[in-house]
Every structure is written in C-alpha cells, then in structure tokens.
Short mmCIF file of C-alpha atoms in Angstrom, two decimals:
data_model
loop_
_atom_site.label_atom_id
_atom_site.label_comp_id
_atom_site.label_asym_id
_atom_site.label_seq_id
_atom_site.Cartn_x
_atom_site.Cartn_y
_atom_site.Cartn_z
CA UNK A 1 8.68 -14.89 17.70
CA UNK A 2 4.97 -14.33 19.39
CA UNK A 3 5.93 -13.41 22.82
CA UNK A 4 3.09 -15.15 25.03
CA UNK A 5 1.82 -14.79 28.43
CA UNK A 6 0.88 -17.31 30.53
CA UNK A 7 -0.47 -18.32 34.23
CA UNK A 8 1.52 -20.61 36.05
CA UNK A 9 0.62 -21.42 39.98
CA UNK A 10 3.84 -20.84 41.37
CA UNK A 11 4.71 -20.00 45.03
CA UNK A 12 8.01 -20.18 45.53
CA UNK A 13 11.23 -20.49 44.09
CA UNK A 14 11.37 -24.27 43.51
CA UNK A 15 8.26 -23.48 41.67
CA UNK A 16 9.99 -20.80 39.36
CA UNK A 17 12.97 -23.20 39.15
CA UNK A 18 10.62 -26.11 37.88
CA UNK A 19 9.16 -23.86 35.43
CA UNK A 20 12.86 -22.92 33.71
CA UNK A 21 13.82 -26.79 34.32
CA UNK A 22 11.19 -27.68 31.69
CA UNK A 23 11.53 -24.81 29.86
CA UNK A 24 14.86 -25.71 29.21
CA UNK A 25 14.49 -29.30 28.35
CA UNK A 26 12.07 -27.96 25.09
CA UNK A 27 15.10 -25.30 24.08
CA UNK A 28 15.27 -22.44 21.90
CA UNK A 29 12.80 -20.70 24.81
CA UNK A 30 13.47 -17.16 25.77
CA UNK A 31 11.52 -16.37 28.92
CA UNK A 32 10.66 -14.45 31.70
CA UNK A 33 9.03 -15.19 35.18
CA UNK A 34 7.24 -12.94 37.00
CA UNK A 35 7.08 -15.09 40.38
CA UNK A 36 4.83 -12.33 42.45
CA UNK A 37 2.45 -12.13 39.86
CA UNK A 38 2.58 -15.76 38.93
CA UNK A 39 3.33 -14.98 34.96
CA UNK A 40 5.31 -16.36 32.62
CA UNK A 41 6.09 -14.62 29.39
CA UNK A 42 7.77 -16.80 26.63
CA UNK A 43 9.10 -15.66 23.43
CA UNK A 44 8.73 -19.18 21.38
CA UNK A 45 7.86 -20.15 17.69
CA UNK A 46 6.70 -23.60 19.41
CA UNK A 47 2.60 -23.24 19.55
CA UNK A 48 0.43 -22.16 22.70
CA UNK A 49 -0.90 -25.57 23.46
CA UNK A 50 3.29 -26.99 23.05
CA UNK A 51 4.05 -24.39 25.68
CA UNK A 52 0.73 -25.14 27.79
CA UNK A 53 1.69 -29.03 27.97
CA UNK A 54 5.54 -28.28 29.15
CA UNK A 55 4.54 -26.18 31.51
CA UNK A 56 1.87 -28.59 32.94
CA UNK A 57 4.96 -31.08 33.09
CA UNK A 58 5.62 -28.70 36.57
CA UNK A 59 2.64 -30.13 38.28
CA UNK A 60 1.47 -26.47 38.61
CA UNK A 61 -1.96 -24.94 37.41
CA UNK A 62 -1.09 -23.09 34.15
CA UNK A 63 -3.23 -21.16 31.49
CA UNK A 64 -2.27 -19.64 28.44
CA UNK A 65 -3.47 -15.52 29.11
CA UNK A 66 -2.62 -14.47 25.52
CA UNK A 67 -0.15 -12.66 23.54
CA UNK A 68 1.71 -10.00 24.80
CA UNK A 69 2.98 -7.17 21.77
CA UNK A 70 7.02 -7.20 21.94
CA UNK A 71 7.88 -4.31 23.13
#
C-alpha cells in the first residue's frame, strides 16, 4: 500500500474521532492521526482523491500533502 499524508483541520478529539468514524465506514484503512500536528497518514490502496472525499465527509478542511515512504 502507498502510505499517504494528509491535512485534516482537526482541534480536538471529536475531531480525531470523526476522522476514524469515516475512516472506518470505507474499511480496509490502516491509519494514523497526528492530532497536534493536524496529519493524517493512511496506508490505503483506495486513490488520493477516494481518501480526500471521506475525509471531507468530517466537515473539516483536508488536503492531500503527498506520499510518505513506508518506513
């Protein structure tokens, strides 16, 4: 899987919370969020603008930052 890196406006936990709610709901998502930094980094086949529109599902400001290598 690409592991991607996105910017999500999150400032609090019920925005972090949102974020995994909808992450969920697409499935087969292994993620991480970085709530003081505002990142999320998703390990997905699904395709940047797939990821992009779930995310927007939050109500929150997102933007897709790039790939990150898998470390």
């Amino acid at each position: 899987f690409q592991k991607h890196e996105f910017f999500v406006d999150m400032t609090c936990e019920g925005c972090s919370n949102a974020v995994t709610r909808v992450l969920h709901r697409l499935g087969g998502e292994s993620f991480d969020i970085d709530l003081p930094n505002k990142k999320v980094y998703i390990d997905s086949e699904h395709n940047v603008d797939t990821l992009l529109e779930t995310l927007k599902k939050t109500g929150k400001n997102a933007s897709y930052l790039g790939e990150k290598s898998a470390q």
